[in-house]
Short mmCIF file of C-alpha atoms and ligand atoms in Angstrom, two decimals:
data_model
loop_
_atom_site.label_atom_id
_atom_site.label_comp_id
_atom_site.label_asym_id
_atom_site.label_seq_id
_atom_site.Cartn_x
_atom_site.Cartn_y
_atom_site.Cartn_z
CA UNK A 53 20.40 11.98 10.48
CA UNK A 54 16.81 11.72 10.84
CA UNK A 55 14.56 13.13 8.17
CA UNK A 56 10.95 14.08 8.92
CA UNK A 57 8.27 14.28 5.73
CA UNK A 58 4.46 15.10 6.06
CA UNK A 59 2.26 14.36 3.36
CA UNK A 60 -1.54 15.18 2.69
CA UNK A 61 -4.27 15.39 0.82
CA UNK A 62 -5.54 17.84 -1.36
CA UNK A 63 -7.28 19.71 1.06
CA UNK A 64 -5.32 19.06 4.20
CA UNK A 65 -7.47 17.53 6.14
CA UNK A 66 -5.52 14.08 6.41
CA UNK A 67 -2.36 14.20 6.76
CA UNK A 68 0.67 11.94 7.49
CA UNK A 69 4.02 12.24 8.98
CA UNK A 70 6.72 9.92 8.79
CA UNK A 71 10.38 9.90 11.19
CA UNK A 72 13.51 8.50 8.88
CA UNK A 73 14.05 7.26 5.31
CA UNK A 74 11.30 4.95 3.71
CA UNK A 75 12.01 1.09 3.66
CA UNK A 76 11.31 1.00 0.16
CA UNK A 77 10.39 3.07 -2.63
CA UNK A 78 9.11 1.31 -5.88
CA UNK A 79 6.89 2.28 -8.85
CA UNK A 80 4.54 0.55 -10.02
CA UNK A 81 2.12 0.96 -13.58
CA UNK A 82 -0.60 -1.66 -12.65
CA UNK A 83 -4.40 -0.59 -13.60
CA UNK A 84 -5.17 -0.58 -9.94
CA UNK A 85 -2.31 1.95 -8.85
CA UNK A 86 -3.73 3.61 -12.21
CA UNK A 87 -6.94 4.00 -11.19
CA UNK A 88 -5.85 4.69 -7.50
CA UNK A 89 -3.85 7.54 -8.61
CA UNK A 90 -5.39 9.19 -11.89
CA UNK A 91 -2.48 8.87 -13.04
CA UNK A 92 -0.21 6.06 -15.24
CA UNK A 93 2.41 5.40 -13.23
CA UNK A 94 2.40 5.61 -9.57
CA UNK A 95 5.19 6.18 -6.56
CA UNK A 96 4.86 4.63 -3.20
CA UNK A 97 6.72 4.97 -0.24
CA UNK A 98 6.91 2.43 2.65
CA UNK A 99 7.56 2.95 6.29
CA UNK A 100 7.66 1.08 9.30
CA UNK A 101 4.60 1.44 11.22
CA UNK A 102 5.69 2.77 14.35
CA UNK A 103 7.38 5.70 11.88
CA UNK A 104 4.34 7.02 10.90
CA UNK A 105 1.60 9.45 12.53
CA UNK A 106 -1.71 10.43 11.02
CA UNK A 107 -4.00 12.33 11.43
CA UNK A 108 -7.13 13.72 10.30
CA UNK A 109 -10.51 11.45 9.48
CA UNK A 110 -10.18 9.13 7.16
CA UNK A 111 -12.71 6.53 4.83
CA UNK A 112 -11.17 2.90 4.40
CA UNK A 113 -11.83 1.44 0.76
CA UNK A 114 -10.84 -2.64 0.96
CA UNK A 115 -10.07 -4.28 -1.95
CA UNK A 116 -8.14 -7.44 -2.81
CA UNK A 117 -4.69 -7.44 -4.23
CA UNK A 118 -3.22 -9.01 -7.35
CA UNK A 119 -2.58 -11.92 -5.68
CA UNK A 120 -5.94 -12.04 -3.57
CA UNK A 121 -4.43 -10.34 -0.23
CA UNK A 122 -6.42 -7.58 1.29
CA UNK A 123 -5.14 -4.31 0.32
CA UNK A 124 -6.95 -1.68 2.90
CA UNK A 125 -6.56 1.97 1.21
CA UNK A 126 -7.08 5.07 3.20
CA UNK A 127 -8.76 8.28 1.88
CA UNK A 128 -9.74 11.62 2.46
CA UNK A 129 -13.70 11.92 2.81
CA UNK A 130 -13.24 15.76 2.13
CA UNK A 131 -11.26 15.84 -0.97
CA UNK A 132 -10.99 11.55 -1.86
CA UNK A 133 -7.26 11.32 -2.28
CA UNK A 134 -5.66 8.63 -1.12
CA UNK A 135 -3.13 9.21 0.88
CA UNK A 136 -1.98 5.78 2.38
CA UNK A 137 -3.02 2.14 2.56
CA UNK A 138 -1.74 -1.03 4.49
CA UNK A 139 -0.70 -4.18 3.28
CA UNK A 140 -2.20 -6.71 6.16
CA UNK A 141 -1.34 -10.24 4.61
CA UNK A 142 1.77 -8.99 2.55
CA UNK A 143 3.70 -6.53 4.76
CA UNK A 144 1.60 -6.06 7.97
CA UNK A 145 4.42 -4.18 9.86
CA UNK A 146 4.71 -1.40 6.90
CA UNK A 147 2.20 2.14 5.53
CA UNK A 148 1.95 2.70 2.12
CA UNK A 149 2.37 6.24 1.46
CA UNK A 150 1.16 7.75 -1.93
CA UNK A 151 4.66 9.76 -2.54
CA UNK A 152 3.27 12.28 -4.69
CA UNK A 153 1.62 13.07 -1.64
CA UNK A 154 4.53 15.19 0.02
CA UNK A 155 4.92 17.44 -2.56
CA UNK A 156 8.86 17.03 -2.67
CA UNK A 157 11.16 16.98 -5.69
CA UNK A 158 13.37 15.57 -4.05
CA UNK A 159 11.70 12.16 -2.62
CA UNK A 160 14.00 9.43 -2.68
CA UNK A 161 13.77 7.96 -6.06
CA UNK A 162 12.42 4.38 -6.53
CA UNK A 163 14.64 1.18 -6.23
CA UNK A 164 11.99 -1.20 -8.48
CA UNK A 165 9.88 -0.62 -10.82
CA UNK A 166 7.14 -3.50 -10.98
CA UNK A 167 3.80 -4.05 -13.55
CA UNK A 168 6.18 -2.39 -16.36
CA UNK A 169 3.42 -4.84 -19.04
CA UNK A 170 0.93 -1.92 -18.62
CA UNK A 171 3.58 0.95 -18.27
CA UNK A 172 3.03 3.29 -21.46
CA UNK A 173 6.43 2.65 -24.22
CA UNK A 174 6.56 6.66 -23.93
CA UNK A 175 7.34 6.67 -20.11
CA UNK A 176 11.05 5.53 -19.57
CA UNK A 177 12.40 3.14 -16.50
CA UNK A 178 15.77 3.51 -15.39
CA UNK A 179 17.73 0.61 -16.48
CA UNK A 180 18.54 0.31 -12.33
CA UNK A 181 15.13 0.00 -11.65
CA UNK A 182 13.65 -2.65 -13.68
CA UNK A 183 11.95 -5.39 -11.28
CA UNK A 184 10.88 -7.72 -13.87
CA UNK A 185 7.82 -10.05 -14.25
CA UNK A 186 7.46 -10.08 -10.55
CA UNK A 187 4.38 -8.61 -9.75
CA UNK A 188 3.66 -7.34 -6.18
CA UNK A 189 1.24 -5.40 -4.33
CA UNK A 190 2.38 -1.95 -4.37
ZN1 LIG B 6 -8.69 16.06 1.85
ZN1 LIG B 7 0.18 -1.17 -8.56
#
């Protein structure tokens, strides 16, 4: 059964809509998903390419990755969320998708959990979901 999910930004002006389950969901604590997000831990969804449809202006912000691979991040120039980025050199067939984004208790929960060195000892893993030492761009 195919499952349809349209996230946005705060405003609404960008938004994104994705066909089917993600590819992978992961967490991940590292400073630049911290300072991506505001937040301490952050959620991403990936999709296939040809599964997702924006649309609405957005403002590209490149920067490099952990492991010096271009990570292209795509915002809102209204409101500056980031709503999704692309990982050229890593995963060039997948979107990013920031999954607080769609607003949905009930996004698929993540599979790996990766940068848990700068994850804060109050905020708890499951066991299911450690990924560790491995460090990836997500
Ligand atoms: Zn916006
Ligand atoms: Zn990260």
């Amino acid at each position: 059964m195919s499952s349809n999910r349209t996230a946005h930004c705060c405003c609404g002006a960008l938004n994104v809509q994705t066909t089917g389950a993600p590819e992978l969901v992961a967490a991940c604590c590292c400073g630049e998903c911290q300072r991506r997000t505001g937040s301490i831990v952050s959620v991403s969804g990936y999709w296939k390419r040809n599964n997702v449809v924006t649309s609405g202006s957005a403002k590209r912000y490149l920067r490099k990755g952990h492991g010096g691979r271009d990570v292209e991040l795509y915002f809102c120039p209204a409101c500056g969320s980031t709503v999704y980025w692309l990982l050229p050199d890593l995963k060039p067939e997948w979107v990013a998708i920031a999954a607080g984004m769609f607003g949905d208790a009930n996004f698929p929960r993540p599979s790996m959990s990766v940068w848990e060195k700068t994850k804060p000892d109050w905020l708890s893993i499951p066991a299911d979901v450690h990924l560790d030492g491995q460090p990836q761009e997500v």
